[in-house]
Amino acid sequence: MSRKADIQALQNTQFDLLIIGGGVTGAGIALDAATRGLKVALVEKSDYASGTSSKSTKLIHGGLRYLKQFEISLVREVGRERAIVHDIAPHLVRPKKMLLPITQDGSFSKFTTGIALWVYDYLAGVKGQDKRKMLNKEETERKEPLLEKTKLKAGGYYAEYRTDDARLTLALLHTARDNGAICQNYVAAQKFIYDDNHIINGLIAIDNEKNQEFTIRAHHIVNATGPWVDELRELDNTAADDRLFLSKGIHIVLPHNRLPVQQALYFDVGDKRMIFAIPRLECTYIGTTDTEYVDDLDEIHILKEEVAYLLAATNKMFPSAQLTISDVQSSWAGLRPLIREKGKSAGEISRKDELFIANSGLINIAGGKLTGYRKMAEKVVDKVLQSSKGTFLPIQTEDLLLKGAPLHGEKGIKSLYESLNQKIKALKLPPITATYLLENYGTDASHILETITEFTPDNEVNLALIRAEAKYCIEKEQARTLLDFYSRRTGRLYFNIDSIEKSKDIILQDFACALDLDAFSQMQQIEALQAAVETATCFS
Ligand code: FAD
């Protein structure tokens, strides 16, 4: 019912701003614009965050590597932004200490690392306990006993933040909807509509579930389609040249007991690249690569050689692990929508964002980072307001809590964790569930746990929890398919892939019942889920 009503509203409203693309960039713009008083619509051709915004390293970070490229203003801006995003969504943006081992054959010395981390902290305004510490060899070994010891010289220990990119995008959209934005997934931009002066003023969209076209009218249209930005510019006939350079990055996921690191690490690979090893729930994930990509944007596959590259680098740093490809339990690959710079390779191109407005009035935004989504949104909405009539509020997003954020920051997180933990114990769920629920749903986790009893009479408690989550995601987060649920809503496709096989049949029934799916749609959903599991686990 809600989808039907939303699509009717999309057809019947004259919007101030229409955003194409439901990744973090589009979601951030929707929230900023809606909270300043604009009438906002957002359409996403597939599921929210199904593009790059569920395929990142999942860090809200100041970008230490940008310091190496002397991008001081970028480091300063994203450094400050990470503190803001932590304050407005402390459940989704968790502080994590990062260890940077310094080795004999690495590209950093203790001296340069010490200065770089000091500058990094200074630019980001890091205070107190979070400030960087330089460790000697023994201290570094104590922090991470798995490290290769013969070449280890010292370590840098500094503050970063870990997130879930897809959940962050969903929280932004949820908050935008709560503030009046109409957002709809599985609605694609097909064709632009122009006035007599060839200024863009609408869109022919297609409801991908029903294969039905309809029109949306808006004074301003933003192309926030990440890797697809040039495709949309072509639709607008304004793509004289490609503005984007797409860089592919992959991550692999291992069971934590196969690489039992005690904390997150950022280490030298030996070819001037650095990679992350990050513990998460009962896994450790490793990434990433950075190579030019020119293939199909909708079908990105991971190559065996890319997995081998990450495994070799990890085995070099943690020789006792002796990892092989059979240890990889899941993976993901994404495309960085970078702004092309002549003569530069993937690793050299700046991660800066850029806003470019076509003669038709189409506002294009690309580049940038998850971490800088708020500033990108501010830039776009400021531009829109310059030519909008009426009175609008100043920017609101600096201290507006996102959906699920508890009050009182880290204090609120602590008491929420304690209360979830008690409920988890009473329900006899595995202890790690408290962290999982807190970091996925924040305060809404309590609501999910309350509905679990609806399912426990028939199901054992782990399955009942998945069903309670599915109910929440369908009703509150516009989940439309099994893949939306197992991938973007719960991250199970990456961090708990075994739970899919055990639960998919009953979850399919729940989706079929809630969304009135016929037998053919059910079969399509199962096939799409199986294909995604295969893509995540089989490498060509
Ligand atoms: P996307 O998330 O790709 O969203 C664009 C959306 O537009 C897609 O969902 C797509 O389906 C939709 N779309 C396309 N065409 C249409 C159409 N015709 N109609 C409707 N919708 C359409 N940043 C960080 O800050 N921290 C990190 O740790 C980090 N790590 C990264 C690691 C990797 C490997 C990669 C690839 C990126 C990383 N980034 C990181 C960068 C960050 O992930 C991206 O900058 C960000 O996710 C881009 O978001 P977006 O919304 O612009 O694009």
XYZ file of C-alpha atoms and ligand atoms in Angstrom:
593
model
C 0.000 0.000 0.000
C 2.744 2.387 0.922
C 4.619 1.766 -2.344
C 1.435 2.388 -4.314
C 0.774 5.615 -2.413
C 4.373 6.772 -2.867
C 4.293 6.164 -6.613
C 1.033 8.083 -6.842
C 2.621 10.943 -4.900
C 5.616 10.865 -7.255
C 3.236 11.290 -10.184
C 0.962 13.902 -8.668
C 3.366 16.308 -6.954
C 5.357 19.199 -8.344
C 8.694 18.676 -6.547
C 11.345 21.274 -5.829
C 14.072 18.670 -6.133
C 14.212 15.206 -7.672
C 17.260 13.061 -6.922
C 18.226 10.155 -9.149
C 20.258 7.518 -7.287
C 19.749 6.001 -3.842
C 23.366 5.572 -2.765
C 24.858 7.531 0.088
C 25.263 10.656 -2.081
C 21.607 10.764 -3.138
C 20.406 9.811 0.355
C 22.480 12.608 1.931
C 21.071 15.154 -0.526
C 17.496 13.967 0.143
C 17.915 14.465 3.885
C 19.603 17.864 3.624
C 17.013 19.182 1.152
C 13.973 17.811 3.017
C 15.122 19.278 6.333
C 15.612 22.706 4.768
C 11.992 22.707 3.644
C 12.201 21.611 0.007
C 9.677 19.211 -1.501
C 11.917 16.250 -2.308
C 11.673 13.025 -4.312
C 14.294 10.320 -4.791
C 14.252 7.376 -7.181
C 16.595 4.390 -7.206
C 16.578 1.893 -10.089
C 17.461 -1.125 -7.961
C 17.706 -1.327 -4.172
C 19.053 1.544 -2.089
C 22.842 1.267 -1.658
C 23.049 -1.558 -4.173
C 25.764 0.343 -6.104
C 29.064 1.451 -4.570
C 27.442 2.368 -1.253
C 27.390 -1.239 -0.044
C 30.794 -2.153 -1.487
C 33.230 0.173 0.285
C 35.800 -0.604 2.981
C 33.104 0.553 5.411
C 35.258 3.145 7.138
C 34.347 6.676 8.043
C 37.870 7.914 7.831
C 40.061 10.921 7.359
C 41.892 9.209 4.515
C 45.476 8.828 5.671
C 46.539 7.948 2.129
C 45.432 11.396 0.938
C 48.062 12.891 3.197
C 50.651 11.029 1.170
C 49.264 12.836 -1.899
C 49.349 16.183 -0.006
C 45.570 16.609 -0.279
C 45.580 18.572 2.949
C 42.182 20.259 2.555
C 40.530 16.897 1.755
C 42.074 15.294 4.852
C 40.946 18.245 6.977
C 37.391 18.192 5.653
C 36.792 14.454 5.895
C 38.581 14.376 9.250
C 36.075 16.863 10.659
C 33.184 15.161 8.936
C 33.924 11.808 10.544
C 33.463 13.398 13.979
C 30.100 14.856 12.924
C 28.857 11.597 11.400
C 29.884 9.764 14.565
C 27.889 12.254 16.670
C 24.708 11.980 14.586
C 24.839 8.181 14.193
C 26.972 6.700 16.974
C 25.341 3.277 16.514
C 26.447 3.138 12.870
C 29.805 4.840 13.150
C 31.866 3.024 15.764
C 35.280 4.215 16.925
C 37.971 1.631 16.157
C 41.663 1.924 16.814
C 43.846 1.213 13.774
C 47.340 -0.252 13.931
C 49.833 0.612 11.201
C 52.825 -1.750 11.448
C 56.169 -0.306 10.355
C 58.425 -2.897 8.761
C 61.983 -2.986 7.392
C 60.848 -3.336 3.775
C 57.767 -1.086 4.090
C 57.377 2.393 2.622
C 57.046 4.161 6.015
C 59.660 4.907 8.643
C 58.781 5.438 12.290
C 59.728 9.091 11.904
C 57.557 9.818 8.826
C 54.642 7.781 10.214
C 54.850 9.694 13.503
C 54.696 13.028 11.700
C 52.005 11.901 9.247
C 49.747 10.625 12.050
C 50.340 13.779 14.066
C 49.322 15.951 11.082
C 46.349 13.634 10.474
C 45.156 14.056 14.075
C 45.786 17.801 13.938
C 43.804 18.291 10.703
C 40.917 16.165 11.961
C 40.879 17.895 15.364
C 41.428 14.597 17.234
C 41.551 15.060 21.012
C 42.563 13.265 24.239
C 42.757 9.485 24.301
C 42.077 9.276 20.582
C 45.348 11.006 19.637
C 47.904 8.855 17.858
C 50.526 6.891 19.760
C 53.783 5.607 18.347
C 54.623 2.102 19.589
C 57.960 0.307 19.752
C 58.390 -3.200 18.360
C 57.357 -4.999 21.568
C 54.286 -2.812 22.085
C 53.263 -3.384 18.453
C 53.664 -7.147 18.861
C 51.548 -7.064 21.992
C 48.772 -5.210 20.168
C 48.862 -7.736 17.348
C 50.679 -11.024 18.068
C 49.896 -12.386 14.584
C 52.219 -9.900 12.840
C 55.371 -11.136 11.104
C 58.092 -10.398 13.645
C 61.482 -10.533 11.931
C 60.945 -7.393 9.849
C 58.681 -5.547 12.294
C 60.236 -2.312 13.594
C 57.462 -0.323 15.258
C 53.812 0.695 14.917
C 51.514 3.686 14.634
C 48.283 3.477 16.635
C 45.522 5.915 15.730
C 41.771 6.498 15.747
C 39.373 5.607 12.921
C 35.676 4.785 12.654
C 34.016 1.716 11.177
C 30.531 1.764 9.689
C 28.124 -0.198 7.562
C 27.824 1.800 4.342
C 24.460 0.336 3.301
C 22.933 0.794 6.760
C 24.193 4.385 6.839
C 22.499 5.019 3.483
C 19.268 3.422 4.751
C 19.353 5.491 7.954
C 19.760 8.687 5.905
C 16.820 7.731 3.695
C 14.665 6.733 6.660
C 15.350 10.094 8.296
C 14.693 11.892 4.993
C 11.341 10.096 4.673
C 10.495 11.017 8.258
C 11.097 14.628 7.152
C 8.733 14.440 4.193
C 10.898 13.187 1.303
C 9.266 10.625 -0.994
C 11.862 7.969 -1.769
C 11.255 4.893 -3.864
C 13.505 1.991 -4.806
C 13.033 -0.056 -7.988
C 12.107 3.086 -9.939
C 14.560 3.998 -12.725
C 15.145 7.254 -14.570
C 14.377 6.571 -18.259
C 14.192 9.877 -20.099
C 14.359 13.557 -19.219
C 11.605 16.069 -19.988
C 12.471 19.675 -20.970
C 10.618 22.987 -21.269
C 10.568 25.104 -24.448
C 14.002 26.532 -23.577
C 15.427 23.029 -23.215
C 15.659 23.350 -19.445
C 15.069 20.090 -17.641
C 11.817 20.010 -15.661
C 10.826 16.391 -15.348
C 11.550 12.749 -15.797
C 9.924 9.730 -17.339
C 10.532 7.008 -14.800
C 9.782 3.327 -14.874
C 8.454 1.289 -11.992
C 10.740 -1.725 -12.378
C 8.391 -3.987 -10.415
C 5.379 -3.378 -12.641
C 7.214 -2.303 -15.793
C 5.029 0.812 -15.892
C 6.160 4.263 -16.995
C 5.120 7.448 -15.266
C 6.144 11.099 -15.118
C 7.717 13.024 -12.254
C 7.854 16.840 -12.349
C 10.538 18.826 -10.540
C 12.123 22.283 -10.706
C 15.599 20.828 -10.167
C 17.007 17.373 -10.919
C 20.193 15.925 -9.456
C 22.098 13.076 -11.039
C 23.613 11.270 -8.038
C 24.098 7.934 -9.743
C 27.740 7.326 -8.777
C 29.348 5.078 -11.422
C 26.322 5.656 -13.707
C 26.719 9.477 -13.758
C 28.059 9.517 -17.329
C 25.225 7.219 -18.484
C 22.658 9.723 -17.208
C 24.604 12.594 -18.774
C 24.312 10.761 -22.080
C 20.555 10.536 -21.546
C 20.646 14.321 -21.151
C 22.780 14.618 -24.316
C 25.367 16.601 -22.376
C 28.147 14.027 -22.126
C 30.631 15.400 -24.641
C 33.319 13.440 -22.823
C 33.439 10.936 -19.982
C 33.908 12.742 -16.688
C 34.295 9.580 -14.661
C 37.140 7.181 -14.172
C 35.874 3.977 -12.598
C 38.195 2.160 -10.269
C 37.363 -1.345 -9.080
C 38.032 -2.378 -5.499
C 37.413 -5.820 -4.017
C 37.184 -7.126 -0.444
C 37.320 -10.685 0.822
C 35.785 -12.019 4.039
C 37.384 -14.765 6.139
C 36.112 -16.484 9.281
C 37.696 -14.589 12.168
C 39.285 -17.792 13.492
C 41.283 -18.061 10.241
C 42.715 -14.567 10.710
C 42.112 -13.835 14.393
C 43.437 -10.265 14.434
C 42.764 -8.494 17.698
C 41.996 -5.205 15.998
C 41.896 -3.320 12.697
C 45.163 -2.945 10.779
C 46.313 -0.869 7.823
C 49.419 -2.288 6.240
C 51.909 -2.001 3.407
C 51.630 -4.415 0.507
C 54.986 -3.656 -1.072
C 53.764 -2.193 -4.374
C 53.048 1.235 -2.842
C 49.557 0.089 -1.937
C 48.108 -0.282 1.553
C 45.373 -2.655 2.584
C 43.055 -2.980 5.573
C 42.330 -6.064 7.695
C 39.242 -5.349 9.786
C 37.574 -7.652 12.331
C 33.782 -7.573 12.247
C 31.437 -9.861 14.203
C 32.768 -13.402 13.606
C 34.763 -12.468 10.485
C 37.792 -10.505 9.330
C 37.564 -8.657 6.021
C 40.451 -7.569 3.865
C 40.702 -4.986 1.108
C 41.098 -3.376 -1.193
C 42.377 -3.277 -4.751
C 42.365 -0.206 -7.031
C 42.281 -0.930 -10.786
C 40.640 0.757 -13.786
C 37.295 -0.798 -14.742
C 35.617 -0.565 -18.155
C 33.130 -3.492 -18.149
C 29.427 -3.854 -17.360
C 28.454 -1.584 -14.435
C 25.647 -3.878 -13.325
C 27.656 -7.139 -13.243
C 30.951 -6.846 -11.427
C 32.824 -10.094 -10.891
C 35.818 -10.850 -8.734
C 38.791 -12.470 -10.423
C 40.846 -15.251 -8.846
C 43.976 -13.157 -9.349
C 42.456 -10.281 -7.321
C 41.727 -12.659 -4.438
C 45.241 -14.125 -4.756
C 46.729 -10.617 -4.526
C 44.949 -9.869 -1.231
C 45.748 -13.311 0.199
C 49.449 -13.037 -0.701
C 49.721 -9.592 0.919
C 47.925 -10.840 4.042
C 50.050 -14.000 4.290
C 53.169 -11.847 4.035
C 52.075 -9.711 6.992
C 50.587 -12.620 9.010
C 52.646 -15.676 7.892
C 51.231 -18.051 10.505
C 47.746 -17.716 9.002
C 48.667 -19.537 5.753
C 45.460 -18.455 4.109
C 44.250 -20.025 0.878
C 41.351 -19.249 -1.433
C 39.273 -21.944 0.286
C 39.265 -19.786 3.445
C 37.336 -17.024 1.685
C 33.715 -17.239 2.818
C 32.368 -14.183 1.016
C 33.434 -11.086 -0.903
C 32.259 -7.929 -2.618
C 33.430 -5.711 -5.457
C 32.613 -2.050 -6.042
C 33.413 0.819 -8.370
C 34.786 4.163 -7.201
C 33.183 6.891 -9.310
C 36.310 9.088 -9.521
C 36.670 12.323 -11.473
C 38.951 11.594 -14.466
C 42.360 13.276 -14.385
C 44.424 13.042 -17.563
C 47.433 10.730 -17.374
C 46.755 9.552 -13.809
C 46.258 5.929 -12.742
C 43.491 4.670 -10.420
C 45.660 4.982 -7.314
C 46.823 8.498 -8.186
C 43.461 10.120 -8.922
C 42.067 12.414 -6.238
C 39.002 11.281 -4.282
C 37.643 14.838 -4.379
C 34.027 15.361 -5.315
C 32.849 17.622 -8.108
C 29.565 19.254 -8.978
C 28.973 20.102 -12.632
C 25.823 21.639 -14.030
C 24.817 20.953 -17.626
C 23.300 23.587 -19.950
C 19.995 21.762 -19.479
C 20.183 22.486 -15.745
C 20.892 18.838 -14.812
C 23.004 18.928 -11.638
C 25.635 16.174 -11.659
C 27.579 15.201 -8.553
C 30.307 12.571 -8.450
C 33.591 11.604 -6.850
C 33.971 12.002 -3.118
C 33.665 9.498 -0.336
C 31.147 7.940 1.952
C 32.699 10.013 4.739
C 32.084 13.293 2.920
C 28.458 12.634 1.939
C 27.100 15.437 4.162
C 29.311 18.139 2.674
C 28.520 16.954 -0.866
C 24.821 17.221 -0.028
C 25.288 20.713 1.408
C 27.007 21.859 -1.787
C 24.183 20.535 -3.975
C 21.356 21.904 -1.846
C 23.041 25.335 -1.550
C 23.182 25.424 -5.338
C 19.508 24.462 -5.644
C 18.448 27.103 -3.118
C 20.271 29.838 -5.057
C 17.603 29.565 -7.731
C 14.595 28.537 -5.613
C 11.801 30.878 -4.590
C 10.626 30.903 -0.978
C 12.130 30.865 2.480
C 14.137 27.883 3.548
C 15.877 26.822 6.727
C 19.657 26.867 7.074
C 21.463 23.525 7.001
C 20.144 21.116 9.672
C 22.224 17.986 9.180
C 25.169 18.837 11.411
C 23.322 17.859 14.573
C 20.232 16.003 13.369
C 20.326 12.454 14.744
C 19.846 9.753 12.137
C 17.180 7.056 12.490
C 18.122 4.632 15.274
C 20.671 6.920 16.961
C 20.296 6.933 20.751
C 20.417 10.208 22.660
C 23.622 11.117 24.537
C 26.178 9.647 22.119
C 28.523 6.997 23.509
C 26.734 7.055 26.894
C 23.475 6.243 25.108
C 25.224 3.485 23.148
C 26.479 1.925 26.371
C 23.074 1.808 28.020
C 21.407 0.586 24.814
C 24.001 -2.189 24.576
C 23.369 -3.224 28.191
C 19.629 -3.346 27.721
C 19.925 -5.327 24.451
C 22.394 -7.678 26.082
C 19.943 -8.493 28.881
C 17.185 -9.248 26.383
C 19.562 -11.353 24.274
C 20.538 -13.391 27.343
C 16.914 -13.919 28.328
C 16.130 -15.112 24.802
C 19.244 -17.354 24.784
C 20.539 -15.787 21.574
C 24.330 -15.870 20.929
C 26.059 -13.003 22.853
C 27.399 -11.363 19.644
C 23.790 -10.649 18.631
C 23.695 -7.594 20.915
C 26.536 -5.931 18.988
C 25.074 -6.963 15.646
C 21.636 -5.544 16.435
C 22.981 -2.375 18.001
C 25.244 -1.580 15.046
C 22.564 -2.413 12.483
C 19.404 -0.902 13.907
C 20.366 1.233 16.914
C 17.346 1.992 19.100
C 15.040 0.103 16.710
C 16.765 -3.141 17.749
C 14.608 -3.183 20.896
C 11.489 -3.070 18.748
C 12.775 -6.017 16.667
C 13.453 -8.045 19.815
C 9.956 -7.314 21.064
C 8.399 -8.817 17.919
C 10.500 -11.978 18.148
C 7.855 -13.644 20.323
C 5.456 -13.624 17.343
C 7.777 -16.191 15.726
C 9.171 -18.241 18.630
C 6.214 -20.576 19.043
C 7.050 -22.112 15.642
C 10.743 -21.422 15.170
C 13.937 -21.813 17.132
C 15.159 -18.452 18.408
C 17.870 -17.695 15.783
C 15.375 -18.191 12.985
C 12.741 -16.215 14.880
C 15.180 -13.293 15.090
C 15.760 -13.330 11.305
C 12.001 -13.351 10.759
C 11.535 -10.444 13.172
C 14.239 -8.530 11.296
C 12.586 -9.321 7.945
C 9.257 -8.007 9.259
C 10.930 -4.773 10.358
C 12.857 -4.361 7.078
C 9.767 -4.925 4.932
C 7.541 -2.644 6.988
C 9.973 0.149 7.832
C 12.840 0.041 5.362
C 11.232 -0.673 1.984
C 12.945 -4.081 1.574
C 11.372 -5.606 -1.552
C 13.422 -8.732 -2.204
C 15.281 -11.459 -0.351
C 18.535 -9.980 -1.645
C 17.633 -6.521 -0.300
C 17.232 -8.225 3.059
C 20.263 -10.518 3.149
C 22.592 -7.984 1.553
C 21.845 -4.295 2.236
C 19.550 -4.645 5.323
C 21.444 -7.229 7.361
C 24.881 -7.746 5.732
C 24.364 -11.504 6.136
C 25.538 -12.107 2.562
C 28.976 -10.942 3.679
C 29.285 -11.542 7.408
C 26.983 -14.477 8.122
C 26.511 -16.224 4.801
C 25.675 -19.614 6.386
C 22.516 -18.153 7.917
C 21.066 -17.630 4.415
C 20.695 -21.318 3.509
C 19.105 -22.067 6.893
C 16.507 -19.318 6.694
C 15.805 -18.438 3.056
C 12.723 -20.645 2.561
C 10.794 -19.271 5.506
C 11.921 -15.704 4.791
C 10.696 -16.127 1.213
C 7.293 -17.133 2.602
C 7.283 -14.040 4.820
C 8.145 -11.790 1.866
C 5.577 -13.515 -0.347
C 2.883 -13.017 2.268
C 3.745 -9.404 3.102
C 4.287 -8.246 -0.490
C 1.761 -10.503 -2.190
C 4.343 -12.164 -4.458
C 3.158 -14.641 -7.087
C 4.989 -17.937 -7.736
C 7.032 -16.474 -10.600
C 8.283 -13.507 -8.531
C 9.168 -15.888 -5.703
C 11.217 -18.012 -8.070
C 12.960 -14.902 -9.433
C 13.808 -13.776 -5.914
C 15.335 -17.120 -4.958
C 17.337 -17.195 -8.189
C 18.652 -13.656 -7.648
C 19.691 -14.559 -4.098
C 21.454 -17.715 -5.278
C 23.246 -15.762 -8.014
C 24.444 -13.216 -5.449
C 25.741 -15.989 -3.158
C 27.582 -17.471 -6.125
C 29.107 -14.117 -7.109
C 30.290 -13.611 -3.529
C 31.827 -17.071 -3.209
C 33.021 -18.183 -6.682
C 35.808 -16.390 -8.534
C 36.511 -16.527 -12.246
P 26.326 4.638 -5.528
O 26.335 4.101 -4.174
O 26.830 3.763 -6.601
O 24.824 5.070 -5.820
C 24.367 5.383 -7.123
C 22.997 4.748 -7.289
O 22.392 5.241 -8.494
C 23.052 3.227 -7.432
O 22.370 2.633 -6.332
C 22.361 2.953 -8.755
O 21.559 1.789 -8.761
C 21.534 4.211 -8.953
N 21.193 4.465 -10.369
C 21.993 4.327 -11.452
N 21.318 4.625 -12.578
C 20.050 4.945 -12.195
C 18.867 5.322 -12.912
N 18.840 5.401 -14.249
N 17.739 5.583 -12.208
C 17.733 5.479 -10.845
N 18.828 5.115 -10.133
C 19.976 4.857 -10.793
N 34.490 5.902 1.095
C 34.699 6.107 2.409
O 34.393 7.175 2.938
N 35.248 5.146 3.211
C 35.679 3.961 2.715
O 36.134 3.099 3.470
C 35.554 3.752 1.323
N 36.015 2.609 0.771
C 35.779 2.349 -0.536
C 36.227 1.132 -1.072
C 35.894 0.785 -2.370
C 36.372 -0.517 -2.936
C 35.102 1.655 -3.166
C 34.691 1.236 -4.533
C 34.699 2.896 -2.655
C 35.046 3.255 -1.354
N 34.656 4.476 -0.792
C 34.885 4.742 0.533
C 33.936 5.471 -1.590
C 32.422 5.405 -1.379
O 31.992 4.089 -1.243
C 31.710 6.060 -2.559
O 32.234 7.349 -2.736
C 30.198 6.180 -2.340
O 29.629 4.983 -1.886
C 29.530 6.597 -3.645
O 28.153 6.700 -3.420
P 27.160 7.202 -4.541
O 25.849 7.382 -3.910
O 27.748 8.383 -5.232
O 27.131 6.026 -5.621
